[in-house]
Amino acid sequence: LTICVTGFFAVGIKISYSIGENNKNIKTQNHEQVGHWVINGIILALIIAIPAVIVLLCAPSFLLLCGQKPHLVNLAKPFFYFGALAIIPMLVNSVFNQYFIGIGHPKVALYSSLITFPLIVGLDINSKALSSSISIILSVNIISLFIIKSYQDLLLSTTSS
């Protein structure tokens, strides 16, 4: 999964390239192309996330097949389930972070990373997994609202000109 997530760096690179092309010719606006790359990144995130969720949900059975002790598998089950819950928002969050890096606002990506860093000191493993899932979901929602607000401001500024 970590290797697949690095593929989202291409989203930031293609967005930067689209904006760079746009700066060469100020008269053309490439907002559609930037949106195209973001949507493609989200689709890629979903394509990668669905098999990853299935693998995480089947992980307890796989551990039992490999000879792991049943009481240890029972302890790990909630961690796998909370991890499966967090996969899709985590990958969408990666796309959004690359979007902000691509448009030249890496501070937003930094703040997003700080939001997703849960306060997990002193918690057991299942609570850590749950708090990570919740913080990633909140981060994706906050970034989505920020993107929608920025897009609305952009539309208002282009229609009033």
XYZ file of N, CA, C and O in Angstrom:
644
model
N 0.820 -1.192 0.000
C 0.000 0.000 0.000
C 0.866 1.259 0.000
O 0.572 2.215 -0.716
N 1.945 1.231 0.770
C 2.840 2.385 0.817
C 3.443 2.661 -0.547
O 3.578 3.811 -0.959
N 3.793 1.620 -1.273
C 4.351 1.797 -2.609
C 3.311 2.404 -3.539
O 3.619 3.283 -4.348
N 2.059 1.979 -3.417
C 0.997 2.520 -4.275
C 0.719 3.983 -3.967
O 0.381 4.756 -4.860
N 0.827 4.369 -2.701
C 0.539 5.760 -2.311
C 1.527 6.716 -2.968
O 1.169 7.854 -3.296
N 2.735 6.270 -3.218
C 3.699 7.165 -3.867
C 3.263 7.527 -5.277
O 3.711 8.540 -5.820
N 2.373 6.749 -5.864
C 1.826 7.085 -7.177
C 1.031 8.377 -7.160
O 0.851 9.029 -8.190
N 0.560 8.785 -5.979
C -0.205 10.034 -5.888
C 0.685 11.259 -6.042
O 0.179 12.363 -6.254
N 1.998 11.079 -5.945
C 2.885 12.212 -6.210
C 2.723 12.696 -7.639
O 2.939 13.861 -7.940
N 2.325 11.785 -8.523
C 2.088 12.169 -9.916
C 0.970 13.187 -10.024
O 0.992 14.050 -10.908
N -0.014 13.126 -9.123
C -1.110 14.099 -9.147
C -0.561 15.499 -8.912
O -0.860 16.432 -9.662
N 0.268 15.661 -7.896
C 0.866 16.970 -7.619
C 1.752 17.451 -8.751
O 1.741 18.641 -9.107
N 2.499 16.536 -9.340
C 3.393 16.914 -10.445
C 2.583 17.356 -11.656
O 2.881 18.381 -12.276
N 1.539 16.605 -12.007
C 0.719 16.972 -13.164
C -0.042 18.279 -12.924
O -0.217 19.073 -13.845
N -0.486 18.530 -11.700
C -1.160 19.792 -11.384
C -0.173 20.947 -11.524
O -0.489 21.983 -12.123
N 1.035 20.789 -10.996
C 2.053 21.835 -11.134
C 2.373 22.091 -12.596
O 2.540 23.237 -13.017
N 2.460 21.025 -13.371
C 2.744 21.158 -14.798
C 1.609 21.914 -15.494
O 1.856 22.784 -16.335
N 0.357 21.592 -15.144
C -0.789 22.283 -15.741
C -0.783 23.760 -15.400
O -1.064 24.608 -16.249
N -0.455 24.077 -14.163
C -0.398 25.483 -13.748
C 0.773 26.175 -14.422
O 0.669 27.326 -14.850
N 1.903 25.456 -14.579
C 3.059 26.039 -15.261
C 2.751 26.347 -16.708
O 3.133 27.399 -17.227
N 2.030 25.454 -17.383
C 1.603 25.727 -18.757
C 0.679 26.936 -18.797
O 0.736 27.747 -19.702
N -0.159 27.050 -17.790
C -1.106 28.151 -17.723
C -0.383 29.483 -17.564
O -0.799 30.495 -18.122
N 0.713 29.499 -16.819
C 1.439 30.746 -16.590
C 2.167 31.222 -17.842
O 2.466 32.395 -17.966
N 2.478 30.308 -18.771
C 3.125 30.719 -20.013
C 2.166 31.530 -20.880
O 2.561 32.436 -21.582
N 0.904 31.172 -20.839
C -0.102 31.858 -21.637
C -1.202 32.314 -20.677
O -2.116 31.567 -20.368
N -1.099 33.545 -20.201
C -1.993 34.050 -19.161
C -3.453 34.059 -19.617
O -4.359 33.946 -18.812
N -3.716 34.145 -20.907
C -5.085 34.255 -21.395
C -5.877 32.963 -21.212
O -7.097 32.988 -21.162
N -5.208 31.831 -21.137
C -5.932 30.564 -20.998
C -5.972 30.165 -19.530
O -5.027 30.378 -18.782
N -7.068 29.609 -19.127
C -7.226 29.117 -17.763
C -7.308 27.589 -17.817
O -8.114 27.051 -18.574
N -6.468 26.918 -17.060
C -6.418 25.453 -17.071
C -7.084 24.841 -15.842
O -6.678 23.792 -15.387
N -8.126 25.476 -15.320
C -8.784 24.948 -14.129
C -9.415 23.589 -14.399
O -9.439 22.731 -13.519
N -9.906 23.398 -15.621
C -10.521 22.109 -15.957
C -9.474 20.999 -15.915
O -9.750 19.903 -15.449
N -8.275 21.284 -16.402
C -7.229 20.264 -16.412
C -6.773 19.932 -14.988
O -6.535 18.770 -14.670
N -6.680 20.937 -14.129
C -6.313 20.689 -12.730
C -7.392 19.836 -12.067
O -7.091 18.859 -11.374
N -8.654 20.182 -12.293
C -9.749 19.385 -11.741
C -9.737 17.958 -12.268
O -10.032 17.006 -11.539
N -9.369 17.819 -13.536
C -9.264 16.497 -14.158
C -8.244 15.633 -13.414
O -8.508 14.458 -13.131
N -7.085 16.211 -13.087
C -6.050 15.440 -12.396
C -6.471 15.083 -10.978
O -6.182 13.985 -10.494
N -7.195 15.989 -10.306
C -7.652 15.699 -8.948
C -8.687 14.569 -8.975
O -8.622 13.631 -8.180
N -9.627 14.654 -9.894
C -10.653 13.604 -9.993
C -10.017 12.265 -10.356
O -10.375 11.222 -9.791
N -9.056 12.284 -11.282
C -8.362 11.035 -11.614
C -7.616 10.479 -10.406
O -7.551 9.259 -10.212
N -7.038 11.366 -9.595
C -6.357 10.914 -8.378
C -7.321 10.280 -7.391
O -7.002 9.257 -6.771
N -8.509 10.861 -7.255
C -9.512 10.288 -6.351
C -9.979 8.932 -6.867
O -10.135 7.980 -6.095
N -10.176 8.815 -8.176
C -10.569 7.524 -8.758
C -9.472 6.489 -8.528
O -9.750 5.340 -8.153
N -8.214 6.889 -8.719
C -7.097 5.982 -8.453
C -7.075 5.566 -6.984
O -6.828 4.399 -6.667
N -7.355 6.506 -6.096
C -7.393 6.189 -4.664
C -8.464 5.143 -4.377
O -8.230 4.204 -3.603
N -9.618 5.281 -4.987
C -10.686 4.305 -4.771
C -10.331 2.945 -5.363
O -10.620 1.907 -4.761
N -9.689 2.953 -6.526
C -9.286 1.682 -7.152
C -8.271 0.945 -6.281
O -8.312 -0.274 -6.153
N -7.363 1.683 -5.667
C -6.364 1.060 -4.788
C -6.986 0.682 -3.450
O -6.664 -0.361 -2.871
N -7.905 1.513 -2.953
C -8.439 1.316 -1.607
C -9.349 0.097 -1.504
O -9.331 -0.594 -0.479
N -10.138 -0.157 -2.511
C -11.110 -1.254 -2.407
C -10.421 -2.606 -2.187
O -10.780 -3.334 -1.252
N -9.396 -2.973 -2.972
C -8.711 -4.240 -2.656
C -7.991 -4.201 -1.301
O -7.935 -5.220 -0.603
N -7.473 -3.030 -0.932
C -6.786 -2.936 0.360
C -7.759 -3.153 1.520
O -7.411 -3.811 2.508
N -8.968 -2.619 1.397
C -9.985 -2.836 2.428
C -10.332 -4.317 2.517
O -10.440 -4.878 3.614
N -10.489 -4.954 1.373
C -10.821 -6.383 1.360
C -9.703 -7.196 2.010
O -9.971 -8.102 2.810
N -8.466 -6.857 1.706
C -7.327 -7.573 2.309
C -7.323 -7.389 3.822
O -7.129 -8.357 4.577
N -7.552 -6.167 4.293
C -7.560 -5.929 5.741
C -8.723 -6.644 6.429
O -8.572 -7.134 7.551
N -9.863 -6.687 5.780
C -11.002 -7.383 6.385
C -10.797 -8.896 6.413
O -11.336 -9.574 7.282
N -10.013 -9.416 5.476
C -9.725 -10.860 5.440
C -8.464 -11.227 6.221
O -8.146 -12.417 6.354
N -7.749 -10.245 6.723
C -6.480 -10.506 7.411
C -6.617 -11.430 8.613
O -5.757 -12.305 8.804
N -7.654 -11.303 9.457
C -7.748 -12.249 10.584
C -7.842 -13.708 10.132
O -7.193 -14.582 10.715
N -8.603 -13.974 9.087
C -8.706 -15.355 8.575
C -7.369 -15.834 8.036
O -6.974 -16.986 8.228
N -6.653 -14.928 7.343
C -5.350 -15.269 6.802
C -4.367 -15.601 7.930
O -3.575 -16.536 7.817
N -4.434 -14.821 9.020
C -3.542 -15.097 10.153
C -3.837 -16.467 10.760
O -2.912 -17.189 11.160
N -5.114 -16.818 10.841
C -5.464 -18.140 11.365
C -4.943 -19.247 10.442
O -4.468 -20.286 10.916
N -5.029 -19.023 9.118
C -4.503 -20.007 8.166
C -2.995 -20.167 8.282
O -2.459 -21.250 8.030
N -2.320 -19.104 8.669
C -0.861 -19.163 8.820
C -0.438 -19.758 10.155
O 0.753 -19.876 10.427
N -1.416 -20.116 10.997
C -1.090 -20.772 12.254
C -0.962 -19.845 13.446
O -0.455 -20.274 14.498
N -1.422 -18.632 13.322
C -1.383 -17.703 14.460
C -2.388 -18.160 15.519
O -3.426 -18.731 15.200
N -2.068 -17.931 16.773
C -2.944 -18.352 17.862
C -4.253 -17.554 17.818
O -4.236 -16.337 17.618
N -5.385 -18.226 17.986
C -6.693 -17.553 17.869
C -6.887 -16.386 18.832
O -7.498 -15.390 18.472
N -6.341 -16.478 20.044
C -6.542 -15.369 20.981
C -5.772 -14.118 20.532
O -6.211 -12.996 20.768
N -4.639 -14.304 19.841
C -3.908 -13.154 19.306
C -4.632 -12.540 18.112
O -4.664 -11.321 17.939
N -5.232 -13.405 17.292
C -6.001 -12.909 16.142
C -7.206 -12.107 16.636
O -7.531 -11.053 16.083
N -7.839 -12.572 17.696
C -8.976 -11.838 18.255
C -8.563 -10.468 18.775
O -9.337 -9.514 18.700
N -7.350 -10.381 19.312
C -6.856 -9.073 19.770
C -6.584 -8.131 18.601
O -6.753 -6.920 18.717
N -6.157 -8.679 17.465
C -5.792 -7.861 16.308
C -6.983 -7.496 15.423
O -6.891 -6.557 14.632
N -8.099 -8.216 15.536
C -9.249 -7.979 14.659
C -9.709 -6.524 14.644
O -9.882 -5.948 13.566
N -9.938 -5.893 15.796
C -10.410 -4.499 15.746
C -9.420 -3.564 15.055
O -9.827 -2.634 14.357
N -8.135 -3.826 15.214
C -7.132 -2.988 14.552
C -7.267 -3.084 13.036
O -7.208 -2.078 12.330
N -7.449 -4.291 12.535
C -7.631 -4.468 11.091
C -8.907 -3.782 10.611
O -8.929 -3.165 9.552
N -9.974 -3.901 11.393
C -11.245 -3.300 10.981
C -11.170 -1.775 10.976
O -11.676 -1.133 10.059
N -10.558 -1.193 12.001
C -10.409 0.267 12.012
C -9.448 0.732 10.918
O -9.612 1.802 10.353
N -8.453 -0.090 10.636
C -7.542 0.234 9.533
C -8.270 0.226 8.197
O -8.057 1.092 7.349
N -9.159 -0.748 8.015
C -9.952 -0.801 6.786
C -10.858 0.422 6.678
O -11.065 0.952 5.580
N -11.375 0.883 7.799
C -12.213 2.081 7.816
C -11.435 3.317 7.380
O -11.974 4.201 6.718
N -10.149 3.360 7.697
C -9.340 4.557 7.433
C -8.677 4.559 6.061
O -8.188 5.610 5.633
N -8.658 3.441 5.355
C -7.912 3.362 4.086
C -8.426 4.364 3.064
O -7.647 5.128 2.479
N -9.720 4.368 2.792
C -10.258 5.245 1.745
C -10.025 6.713 2.084
O -9.485 7.450 1.246
N -10.382 7.183 3.289
C -10.091 8.592 3.592
C -8.601 8.919 3.555
O -8.213 10.014 3.148
N -7.758 7.966 3.953
C -6.316 8.225 3.941
C -5.811 8.452 2.513
O -5.035 9.372 2.256
N -6.262 7.636 1.582
C -5.803 7.782 0.205
C -6.381 9.040 -0.447
O -5.689 9.724 -1.204
N -7.634 9.366 -0.154
C -8.219 10.611 -0.669
C -7.479 11.805 -0.067
O -7.225 12.796 -0.750
N -7.110 11.696 1.203
C -6.323 12.748 1.844
C -4.983 12.927 1.139
O -4.500 14.054 0.984
N -4.375 11.839 0.688
C -3.112 11.932 -0.051
C -3.303 12.710 -1.351
O -2.452 13.516 -1.734
N -4.416 12.468 -2.033
C -4.705 13.201 -3.273
C -4.869 14.689 -2.976
O -4.310 15.543 -3.676
N -5.621 15.014 -1.921
C -5.834 16.425 -1.573
C -4.524 17.104 -1.185
O -4.281 18.250 -1.547
N -3.685 16.385 -0.445
C -2.389 16.965 -0.085
C -1.559 17.247 -1.330
O -0.910 18.295 -1.436
N -1.571 16.330 -2.283
C -0.826 16.556 -3.521
C -1.429 17.701 -4.335
O -0.705 18.431 -5.007
N -2.738 17.875 -4.254
C -3.377 19.012 -4.923
C -2.822 20.325 -4.375
O -2.432 21.211 -5.134
N -2.793 20.444 -3.054
C -2.315 21.686 -2.456
C -0.826 21.909 -2.709
O -0.387 23.030 -2.919
N -0.059 20.845 -2.709
C 1.360 20.984 -3.040
C 1.508 21.404 -4.493
O 2.324 22.260 -4.822
N 0.685 20.838 -5.371
C 0.749 21.154 -6.796
C 0.370 22.590 -7.119
O 0.915 23.190 -8.042
N -0.570 23.167 -6.356
C -0.968 24.552 -6.622
C -0.098 25.552 -5.874
O -0.313 26.747 -5.968
N 0.884 25.048 -5.158
C 1.839 25.932 -4.503
C 1.443 26.356 -3.098
O 1.892 27.395 -2.615
N 0.623 25.560 -2.424
C 0.231 25.840 -1.039
C 0.571 24.650 -0.142
O -0.323 23.990 0.394
N 1.852 24.373 0.045
C 2.209 23.193 0.846
C 1.865 23.335 2.325
O 1.797 22.341 3.030
N 1.623 24.572 2.786
C 1.255 24.745 4.196
C -0.059 24.043 4.514
O -0.230 23.515 5.608
N -0.991 24.055 3.560
C -2.270 23.378 3.788
C -2.034 21.877 3.960
O -2.640 21.246 4.822
N -1.139 21.318 3.158
C -0.814 19.892 3.296
C -0.163 19.625 4.658
O -0.437 18.603 5.286
N 0.675 20.550 5.104
C 1.298 20.399 6.432
C 0.247 20.426 7.522
O 0.243 19.583 8.423
N -0.679 21.382 7.449
C -1.736 21.464 8.459
C -2.614 20.221 8.429
O -3.047 19.737 9.471
N -2.860 19.713 7.239
C -3.639 18.478 7.112
C -2.916 17.321 7.799
O -3.543 16.512 8.478
N -1.617 17.253 7.618
C -0.851 16.186 8.265
C -0.877 16.332 9.784
O -0.948 15.339 10.502
N -0.857 17.567 10.255
C -0.920 17.781 11.702
C -2.290 17.409 12.259
O -2.395 16.899 13.374
N -3.346 17.649 11.466
C -4.683 17.269 11.912
C -4.797 15.756 11.999
O -5.410 15.223 12.919
N -4.204 15.056 11.043
C -4.330 13.599 11.027
C -3.418 12.919 12.042
O -3.530 11.714 12.235
N -2.541 13.684 12.681
C -1.678 13.093 13.698
C -2.461 13.029 15.005
O -2.636 14.018 15.687
N -2.995 11.874 15.331
C -3.870 11.803 16.506
C -3.090 11.856 17.812
O -1.902 11.564 17.868
N -3.798 12.251 18.834
C -3.216 12.239 20.174
C -3.386 10.829 20.734
O -4.420 10.490 21.291
N -2.360 10.019 20.546
C -2.486 8.591 20.856
C -1.632 8.157 22.043
O -1.473 6.980 22.293
N -1.099 9.098 22.780
C -0.236 8.744 23.903
C -1.070 8.060 24.988
O -2.105 8.559 25.412
N -0.641 6.902 25.400
C -1.287 6.197 26.487
C -2.512 5.392 26.094
O -3.181 4.859 26.955
N -2.830 5.305 24.811
C -3.992 4.535 24.380
C -3.570 3.124 23.984
O -2.435 2.894 23.589
N -4.522 2.183 24.093
C -4.217 0.840 23.617
C -4.283 0.814 22.092
O -4.662 1.787 21.459
N -3.906 -0.309 21.497
C -3.754 -0.366 20.042
C -5.073 -0.139 19.308
O -5.113 0.518 18.274
N -6.182 -0.641 19.839
C -7.465 -0.453 19.166
C -7.919 1.001 19.247
O -8.474 1.535 18.293
N -7.672 1.646 20.375
C -8.025 3.061 20.503
C -7.169 3.915 19.578
O -7.646 4.903 19.028
N -5.915 3.546 19.399
C -5.042 4.268 18.468
C -5.560 4.134 17.041
O -5.594 5.104 16.294
N -5.959 2.943 16.671
C -6.481 2.728 15.325
C -7.779 3.500 15.117
O -7.977 4.129 14.073
N -8.655 3.492 16.102
C -9.915 4.230 15.997
C -9.671 5.725 15.931
O -10.259 6.426 15.090
N -8.790 6.248 16.779
C -8.527 7.691 16.764
C -7.851 8.116 15.463
O -8.125 9.198 14.943
N -6.993 7.267 14.909
C -6.386 7.572 13.610
C -7.449 7.626 12.518
O -7.442 8.528 11.678
N -8.360 6.669 12.536
C -9.436 6.644 11.542
C -10.285 7.903 11.633
O -10.584 8.545 10.622
N -10.667 8.276 12.833
C -11.506 9.457 13.024
C -10.776 10.722 12.593
O -11.340 11.580 11.908
N -9.498 10.852 12.952
C -8.767 12.071 12.601
C -8.562 12.187 11.092
O -8.636 13.280 10.531
N -8.344 11.071 10.411
C -8.185 11.109 8.950
C -9.505 11.490 8.284
O -9.534 12.305 7.362
N -10.602 10.935 8.765
C -11.913 11.274 8.199
C -12.213 12.755 8.418
O -12.692 13.446 7.508
N -11.916 13.280 9.609
C -12.128 14.712 9.867
C -11.246 15.571 8.971
O -11.693 16.605 8.457
N -10.018 15.150 8.777
C -9.104 15.907 7.922
C -9.608 15.985 6.495
O -9.576 17.050 5.866
N -10.088 14.866 5.968
C -10.614 14.859 4.601
C -11.819 15.782 4.493
O -11.960 16.528 3.519
N -12.677 15.775 5.499
C -13.843 16.659 5.468
C -13.442 18.125 5.525
O -13.994 18.954 4.793
N -12.480 18.462 6.359
C -12.024 19.849 6.471
C -11.386 20.306 5.162
O -11.661 21.401 4.667
N -10.546 19.477 4.578
C -9.895 19.842 3.313
C -10.934 19.961 2.200
O -10.852 20.857 1.361
N -11.915 19.061 2.176
C -12.966 19.142 1.157
C -13.712 20.466 1.260
O -13.985 21.115 0.245
N -14.041 20.877 2.475
C -14.714 22.163 2.662
C -13.829 23.317 2.202
O -14.310 24.284 1.593
N -12.541 23.236 2.481
C -11.602 24.279 2.056
C -11.539 24.368 0.532
O -11.544 25.454 -0.042
N -11.510 23.214 -0.145
C -11.469 23.198 -1.607
C -12.763 23.768 -2.175
O -12.747 24.567 -3.112
N -13.897 23.379 -1.611
C -15.183 23.890 -2.098
C -15.254 25.401 -1.919
O -15.677 26.131 -2.819
N -14.818 25.896 -0.763
C -14.825 27.344 -0.508
C -13.901 28.072 -1.478
O -14.265 29.112 -2.033
N -12.715 27.526 -1.723
C -11.774 28.145 -2.664
C -12.349 28.163 -4.071
O -12.217 29.144 -4.797
N -13.022 27.083 -4.457
C -13.602 26.997 -5.792
C -14.749 28.002 -5.943
O -14.883 28.647 -6.975
N -15.555 28.159 -4.890
C -16.636 29.139 -4.939
C -16.076 30.556 -5.046
O -16.597 31.370 -5.805
N -15.013 30.860 -4.310
C -14.376 32.177 -4.413
C -13.826 32.406 -5.813
O -13.928 33.496 -6.360
N -13.263 31.364 -6.419
C -12.734 31.465 -7.775
C -13.856 31.751 -8.770
O -13.732 32.606 -9.640
N -14.974 31.045 -8.615
C -16.110 31.267 -9.512
C -16.666 32.687 -9.362
O -16.991 33.338 -10.345
N -16.758 33.163 -8.135
C -17.270 34.515 -7.910
C -16.347 35.570 -8.492
O -16.780 36.569 -9.044
N -15.029 35.347 -8.390
C -14.076 36.333 -8.909
C -14.051 36.347 -10.434
O -13.864 37.392 -11.044
N -14.294 35.198 -11.078
C -14.292 35.181 -12.539
C -15.598 35.704 -13.107
O -15.620 36.280 -14.187
N -16.714 35.533 -12.396
C -17.994 36.037 -12.905
C -18.161 37.533 -12.686
O -18.860 38.191 -13.425
N -17.486 38.085 -11.668
C -17.604 39.513 -11.407
C -16.674 40.340 -12.274
O -16.799 41.531 -12.370
N -15.709 39.694 -12.942
C -14.756 40.420 -13.788
C -15.338 40.794 -15.113
O -16.125 40.245 -15.717
